[in-house]
Short mmCIF file of C-alpha atoms in Angstrom, two decimals:
data_model
loop_
_atom_site.label_atom_id
_atom_site.label_comp_id
_atom_site.label_asym_id
_atom_site.label_seq_id
_atom_site.Cartn_x
_atom_site.Cartn_y
_atom_site.Cartn_z
CA MET A 1124 -9.40 10.15 18.71
CA ILE A 1125 -8.80 9.00 15.08
CA ASN A 1126 -9.40 11.58 12.45
CA PRO A 1127 -10.82 10.00 9.21
CA ARG A 1128 -9.20 12.52 7.03
CA LYS A 1129 -6.17 11.90 8.37
CA ILE A 1130 -5.12 8.87 6.22
CA ALA A 1131 -1.98 7.15 5.96
CA TYR A 1132 -1.20 4.51 3.34
CA VAL A 1133 1.12 1.58 3.84
CA THR A 1134 2.09 -0.38 1.06
CA LEU A 1135 4.50 -3.32 0.38
CA LEU A 1136 7.00 -3.55 -2.74
CA GLY A 1137 7.87 -7.06 -4.05
CA ARG A 1138 8.55 -8.18 -7.16
CA SER A 1139 5.97 -6.32 -8.98
CA GLU A 1140 6.18 -2.47 -9.33
CA TRP A 1141 2.97 -2.62 -11.15
CA ALA A 1142 1.10 -4.40 -8.66
CA LEU A 1143 1.73 -1.55 -5.89
CA VAL A 1144 1.46 1.36 -8.55
CA ASN A 1145 -1.98 -0.07 -9.83
CA THR A 1146 -3.40 -0.56 -6.47
CA TYR A 1147 -2.24 2.83 -5.36
CA TYR A 1148 -4.06 4.02 -8.61
CA ALA A 1149 -7.26 2.12 -7.89
CA VAL A 1150 -7.54 3.33 -4.31
CA VAL A 1151 -6.69 6.88 -4.98
CA SER A 1152 -9.23 7.05 -7.95
CA ARG A 1153 -11.96 5.89 -5.66
CA ASN A 1154 -11.35 9.25 -3.69
CA ARG A 1155 -9.06 8.10 -0.93
CA LYS A 1156 -6.28 10.51 -0.55
CA PRO A 1157 -3.57 9.55 2.10
CA ARG A 1158 -1.35 12.57 3.62
CA LYS A 1159 1.40 10.13 4.43
CA VAL A 1160 2.46 7.05 2.22
CA PHE A 1161 4.96 4.48 3.51
CA ILE A 1162 6.64 2.08 1.06
CA PHE A 1163 8.14 -0.97 2.84
CA THR A 1164 10.44 -3.20 0.70
CA GLU A 1165 13.01 -5.84 1.22
CA GLU A 1166 16.71 -5.21 0.37
CA VAL A 1167 16.59 -7.12 -2.87
CA TYR A 1168 13.77 -4.78 -4.39
CA ARG A 1169 15.55 -1.69 -3.16
CA LYS A 1170 16.44 -0.71 -6.71
CA LYS A 1171 12.78 -0.47 -7.56
CA LEU A 1172 12.03 2.43 -5.01
CA PRO A 1173 12.70 5.36 -7.02
CA LYS A 1174 10.53 4.53 -9.96
CA VAL A 1175 8.05 3.66 -7.53
CA VAL A 1176 8.13 6.70 -5.56
CA GLU A 1177 7.97 8.81 -8.72
CA ALA A 1178 4.76 6.92 -9.68
CA ILE A 1179 3.32 7.60 -6.34
CA LYS A 1180 3.99 11.20 -6.96
CA THR A 1181 2.72 11.35 -10.16
CA ILE A 1182 -0.69 9.77 -9.57
CA SER A 1183 -0.93 11.98 -6.58
CA GLN A 1184 -0.45 14.90 -8.14
CA ALA A 1185 -2.85 14.01 -10.88
CA TYR A 1186 -5.59 14.05 -8.05
CA ASN A 1187 -4.59 17.27 -6.72
CA PHE A 1188 -2.77 16.16 -3.55
CA ASN A 1189 0.65 15.77 -2.46
CA PRO A 1190 1.47 13.11 0.36
CA GLU A 1191 4.53 12.94 2.12
CA ILE A 1192 6.33 9.57 1.17
CA GLU A 1193 8.69 7.57 3.01
CA THR A 1194 10.62 4.49 2.31
CA VAL A 1195 11.66 1.59 4.59
CA VAL A 1196 13.91 -1.04 3.36
CA ILE A 1197 14.18 -4.30 5.74
CA PRO A 1198 16.54 -7.03 5.50
CA ASN A 1199 15.60 -9.94 2.98
CA ASN A 1200 13.17 -12.60 4.55
CA SER A 1201 13.70 -10.58 7.86
CA PHE A 1202 10.24 -11.25 9.69
CA LEU A 1203 11.40 -9.79 13.14
CA GLU A 1204 12.69 -6.52 11.64
CA ALA A 1205 9.55 -6.09 9.62
CA ASP A 1206 7.53 -6.71 12.59
CA LYS A 1207 9.33 -4.20 14.61
CA LYS A 1208 9.38 -1.57 12.04
CA PHE A 1209 5.65 -2.02 11.35
CA LYS A 1210 5.03 -1.81 15.29
CA GLU A 1211 7.05 1.53 15.44
CA LEU A 1212 5.21 3.00 12.70
CA PHE A 1213 1.78 1.90 13.36
CA GLN A 1214 2.40 3.42 16.88
CA ARG A 1215 3.55 6.72 15.68
CA LEU A 1216 0.58 6.94 13.12
CA GLU A 1217 -1.89 5.87 15.82
CA GLU A 1218 -0.43 8.68 18.23
CA GLU A 1219 -0.82 11.34 15.48
CA GLY A 1220 -4.53 10.34 14.94
CA TYR A 1221 -4.13 8.84 11.59
CA THR A 1222 -6.35 5.99 10.02
CA ILE A 1223 -4.30 3.35 8.36
CA GLY A 1224 -4.96 1.56 4.89
CA LEU A 1225 -2.40 -1.44 4.20
CA ASP A 1226 -1.72 -2.44 0.75
CA ILE A 1227 -0.55 -6.08 0.85
CA THR A 1228 -0.93 -6.57 -2.97
CA SER A 1229 2.89 -6.63 -3.99
CA GLY A 1230 4.28 -7.81 -0.78
CA ARG A 1231 6.33 -10.76 0.10
CA LYS A 1232 5.65 -12.89 2.73
CA ALA A 1233 7.80 -11.58 5.47
CA LEU A 1234 6.38 -8.16 4.99
CA ALA A 1235 2.87 -8.99 4.61
CA THR A 1236 2.83 -11.39 7.56
CA ALA A 1237 4.42 -8.71 9.70
CA ALA A 1238 2.22 -5.97 8.95
CA VAL A 1239 -0.87 -8.01 9.24
CA VAL A 1240 0.20 -9.36 12.70
CA GLN A 1241 0.61 -5.81 13.88
CA ILE A 1242 -2.95 -4.45 12.76
CA ARG A 1243 -4.72 -6.17 15.75
CA ASP A 1244 -3.35 -3.27 18.15
CA PHE A 1245 -3.76 -0.29 15.64
CA PRO A 1246 -6.40 1.62 13.83
CA VAL A 1247 -5.98 -0.19 10.27
CA ASP A 1248 -9.35 0.23 8.64
CA ARG A 1249 -8.50 -1.74 5.45
CA ILE A 1250 -6.22 -4.57 4.32
CA ILE A 1251 -6.22 -3.96 0.34
CA TYR A 1252 -5.34 -6.56 -2.08
CA MET A 1253 -5.79 -6.34 -5.95
CA ALA A 1254 -6.40 -9.51 -7.88
CA LEU A 1255 -6.15 -9.77 -11.61
CA LEU A 1256 -8.31 -12.22 -12.97
CA ASP A 1257 -6.29 -13.01 -16.13
CA MET A 1258 -2.40 -12.83 -16.08
CA ASP A 1259 -2.37 -11.50 -19.44
CA PHE A 1260 -2.14 -8.10 -18.01
CA PRO A 1261 0.55 -8.15 -15.11
CA ASP A 1262 2.94 -5.29 -16.23
CA ARG A 1263 0.48 -2.67 -17.59
CA PRO A 1264 -0.60 0.38 -16.06
CA TYR A 1265 -4.08 0.40 -14.39
CA MET A 1266 -5.99 2.12 -17.10
CA MET A 1267 -4.60 -0.58 -19.63
CA ILE A 1268 -6.31 -3.48 -17.90
CA PRO A 1269 -9.66 -4.01 -18.41
CA LYS A 1270 -11.90 -3.16 -15.30
CA HIS A 1271 -13.65 -6.33 -15.23
CA MET A 1272 -10.37 -8.19 -15.08
CA GLN A 1273 -9.35 -6.66 -11.58
CA ARG A 1274 -10.75 -7.08 -8.13
CA LEU A 1275 -9.95 -4.73 -5.42
CA LYS A 1276 -10.43 -6.45 -2.07
CA ASN A 1277 -10.85 -4.96 1.49
CA PHE A 1278 -10.04 -7.94 3.83
CA LEU A 1279 -11.55 -5.87 6.77
CA GLY A 1280 -14.66 -4.82 4.92
CA ASP A 1281 -17.80 -6.72 3.37
CA GLY A 1282 -18.07 -7.63 -0.52
CA ASN A 1283 -15.59 -7.99 -3.06
CA VAL A 1284 -14.65 -4.39 -4.14
CA VAL A 1285 -13.36 -2.01 -2.05
CA GLU A 1286 -15.75 1.12 -1.37
CA LEU A 1287 -13.86 4.11 -0.23
#
């Protein structure tokens, strides 16, 4: 049985660190506090991981929790490797009783597609995407982007905004 308090957050790092970090901030600010965070990226973006991990830690601490953070690096454009890694992770999380939130905002096609393909068999309750309505704000912290310019979408839910 899935325990709704045992939340895992799986996010994809692509070209934009801000897209990943700001989406995490938006989700956490709506009172969703994952116990575990998994950051998937491709080899080309490996160098961005330390900053992103530090940002996830800082945001989490500001909201009084401290999730375990793991990173997974996939060879560039390797859908098959990504598919295998997501399946292994989702199986493990399901066995441990986690509900999974999947953030595809910053992910590239191979990672996002592989992750979404796997959700059919696992307890993923959210596929999250943050859209910016004006591209004048792409590389700014969440709180410096006007809220009316941000749309946080749960593709597995109703409406335009994630209700957590």
